[in-house]
Amino acid sequence: HIEAKKAKDIAAGGVLLSAGFTVIIAIIIILPKWIHF
């Protein structure tokens, strides 16, 4: 049970990391366009 929970935590962490990177990249791409306006 503990191993399964650990695997779940690692998977959740990976998803959070991916989402975080996606948001950061989106900000980097979008912000310069806003600054031009």
mmCIF file of N, CA and C in Angstrom:
data_model
loop_
_atom_site.group_PDB
_atom_site.id
_atom_site.type_symbol
_atom_site.label_atom_id
_atom_site.label_comp_id
_atom_site.label_asym_id
_atom_site.label_seq_id
_atom_site.Cartn_x
_atom_site.Cartn_y
_atom_site.Cartn_z
ATOM 1 N N HIS A 1 0.838 -1.205 0.000
ATOM 2 C CA HIS A 1 0.000 0.000 0.000
ATOM 3 C C HIS A 1 0.872 1.254 0.000
ATOM 4 N N ILE A 2 1.938 1.221 0.795
ATOM 5 C CA ILE A 2 2.818 2.392 0.872
ATOM 6 C C ILE A 2 3.470 2.648 -0.483
ATOM 7 N N GLU A 3 3.920 1.567 -1.141
ATOM 8 C CA GLU A 3 4.575 1.735 -2.451
ATOM 9 C C GLU A 3 3.602 2.351 -3.456
ATOM 10 N N ALA A 4 2.359 1.880 -3.445
ATOM 11 C CA ALA A 4 1.363 2.401 -4.387
ATOM 12 C C ALA A 4 1.134 3.884 -4.128
ATOM 13 N N LYS A 5 1.065 4.255 -2.844
ATOM 14 C CA LYS A 5 0.856 5.666 -2.515
ATOM 15 C C LYS A 5 2.042 6.494 -2.994
ATOM 16 N N LYS A 6 3.247 5.961 -2.800
ATOM 17 C CA LYS A 6 4.446 6.698 -3.225
ATOM 18 C C LYS A 6 4.423 6.901 -4.738
ATOM 19 N N ALA A 7 4.052 5.848 -5.470
ATOM 20 C CA ALA A 7 3.987 5.942 -6.930
ATOM 21 C C ALA A 7 2.960 7.000 -7.336
ATOM 22 N N LYS A 8 1.826 7.013 -6.616
ATOM 23 C CA LYS A 8 0.786 8.007 -6.917
ATOM 24 C C LYS A 8 1.313 9.414 -6.664
ATOM 25 N N ASP A 9 2.019 9.596 -5.538
ATOM 26 C CA ASP A 9 2.567 10.916 -5.208
ATOM 27 C C ASP A 9 3.551 11.368 -6.277
ATOM 28 N N ILE A 10 4.402 10.433 -6.724
ATOM 29 C CA ILE A 10 5.403 10.773 -7.750
ATOM 30 C C ILE A 10 4.691 11.161 -9.051
ATOM 31 N N ALA A 11 3.649 10.405 -9.411
ATOM 32 C CA ALA A 11 2.905 10.709 -10.637
ATOM 33 C C ALA A 11 2.247 12.079 -10.525
ATOM 34 N N ALA A 12 1.634 12.360 -9.365
ATOM 35 C CA ALA A 12 0.990 13.660 -9.159
ATOM 36 C C ALA A 12 2.027 14.770 -9.244
ATOM 37 N N GLY A 13 3.195 14.548 -8.650
ATOM 38 C CA GLY A 13 4.265 15.538 -8.714
ATOM 39 C C GLY A 13 4.697 15.789 -10.145
ATOM 40 N N GLY A 14 4.801 14.726 -10.928
ATOM 41 C CA GLY A 14 5.190 14.872 -12.330
ATOM 42 C C GLY A 14 4.169 15.683 -13.104
ATOM 43 N N VAL A 15 2.885 15.424 -12.837
ATOM 44 C CA VAL A 15 1.824 16.172 -13.522
ATOM 45 C C VAL A 15 1.901 17.643 -13.135
ATOM 46 N N LEU A 16 2.110 17.907 -11.831
ATOM 47 C CA LEU A 16 2.210 19.298 -11.371
ATOM 48 C C LEU A 16 3.392 19.988 -12.028
ATOM 49 N N LEU A 17 4.526 19.280 -12.111
ATOM 50 C CA LEU A 17 5.715 19.870 -12.734
ATOM 51 C C LEU A 17 5.437 20.210 -14.196
ATOM 52 N N SER A 18 4.819 19.272 -14.910
ATOM 53 C CA SER A 18 4.517 19.504 -16.330
ATOM 54 C C SER A 18 3.602 20.714 -16.478
ATOM 55 N N ALA A 19 2.571 20.788 -15.637
ATOM 56 C CA ALA A 19 1.636 21.914 -15.699
ATOM 57 C C ALA A 19 2.374 23.214 -15.394
ATOM 58 N N GLY A 20 3.248 23.173 -14.391
ATOM 59 C CA GLY A 20 4.012 24.366 -14.031
ATOM 60 C C GLY A 20 4.880 24.843 -15.181
ATOM 61 N N PHE A 21 5.584 23.899 -15.819
ATOM 62 C CA PHE A 21 6.442 24.276 -16.948
ATOM 63 C C PHE A 21 5.601 24.854 -18.089
ATOM 64 N N THR A 22 4.437 24.237 -18.338
ATOM 65 C CA THR A 22 3.565 24.726 -19.411
ATOM 66 C C THR A 22 3.144 26.162 -19.139
ATOM 67 N N VAL A 23 2.768 26.445 -17.880
ATOM 68 C CA VAL A 23 2.339 27.800 -17.513
ATOM 69 C C VAL A 23 3.492 28.779 -17.682
ATOM 70 N N ILE A 24 4.695 28.381 -17.219
ATOM 71 C CA ILE A 24 5.860 29.268 -17.321
ATOM 72 C C ILE A 24 6.168 29.576 -18.784
ATOM 73 N N ILE A 25 6.146 28.546 -19.629
ATOM 74 C CA ILE A 25 6.436 28.747 -21.056
ATOM 75 C C ILE A 25 5.372 29.652 -21.677
ATOM 76 N N ALA A 26 4.105 29.424 -21.308
ATOM 77 C CA ALA A 26 3.022 30.258 -21.841
ATOM 78 C C ALA A 26 3.240 31.713 -21.448
ATOM 79 N N ILE A 27 3.630 31.943 -20.183
ATOM 80 C CA ILE A 27 3.877 33.315 -19.718
ATOM 81 C C ILE A 27 5.021 33.939 -20.510
ATOM 82 N N ILE A 28 6.090 33.169 -20.711
ATOM 83 C CA ILE A 28 7.254 33.697 -21.438
ATOM 84 C C ILE A 28 6.860 34.067 -22.864
ATOM 85 N N ILE A 29 5.968 33.258 -23.469
ATOM 86 C CA ILE A 29 5.566 33.514 -24.861
ATOM 87 C C ILE A 29 4.582 34.681 -24.927
ATOM 88 N N ILE A 30 3.640 34.738 -23.963
ATOM 89 C CA ILE A 30 2.540 35.701 -24.044
ATOM 90 C C ILE A 30 2.961 37.081 -23.542
ATOM 91 N N LEU A 31 3.746 37.136 -22.465
ATOM 92 C CA LEU A 31 4.079 38.432 -21.861
ATOM 93 C C LEU A 31 4.710 39.411 -22.848
ATOM 94 N N PRO A 32 5.700 39.020 -23.633
ATOM 95 C CA PRO A 32 6.294 39.981 -24.580
ATOM 96 C C PRO A 32 5.255 40.573 -25.532
ATOM 97 N N LYS A 33 4.244 39.782 -25.928
ATOM 98 C CA LYS A 33 3.204 40.294 -26.823
ATOM 99 C C LYS A 33 2.386 41.362 -26.110
ATOM 100 N N TRP A 34 2.099 41.143 -24.812
ATOM 101 C CA TRP A 34 1.355 42.130 -24.042
ATOM 102 C C TRP A 34 2.184 43.393 -23.866
ATOM 103 N N ILE A 35 3.482 43.238 -23.643
ATOM 104 C CA ILE A 35 4.352 44.395 -23.407
ATOM 105 C C ILE A 35 4.414 45.260 -24.666
ATOM 106 N N HIS A 36 4.334 44.650 -25.840
ATOM 107 C CA HIS A 36 4.371 45.420 -27.082
ATOM 108 C C HIS A 36 3.153 46.335 -27.180
ATOM 109 N N PHE A 37 2.001 45.865 -26.676
ATOM 110 C CA PHE A 37 0.809 46.707 -26.686
ATOM 111 C C PHE A 37 0.959 47.815 -25.654
#
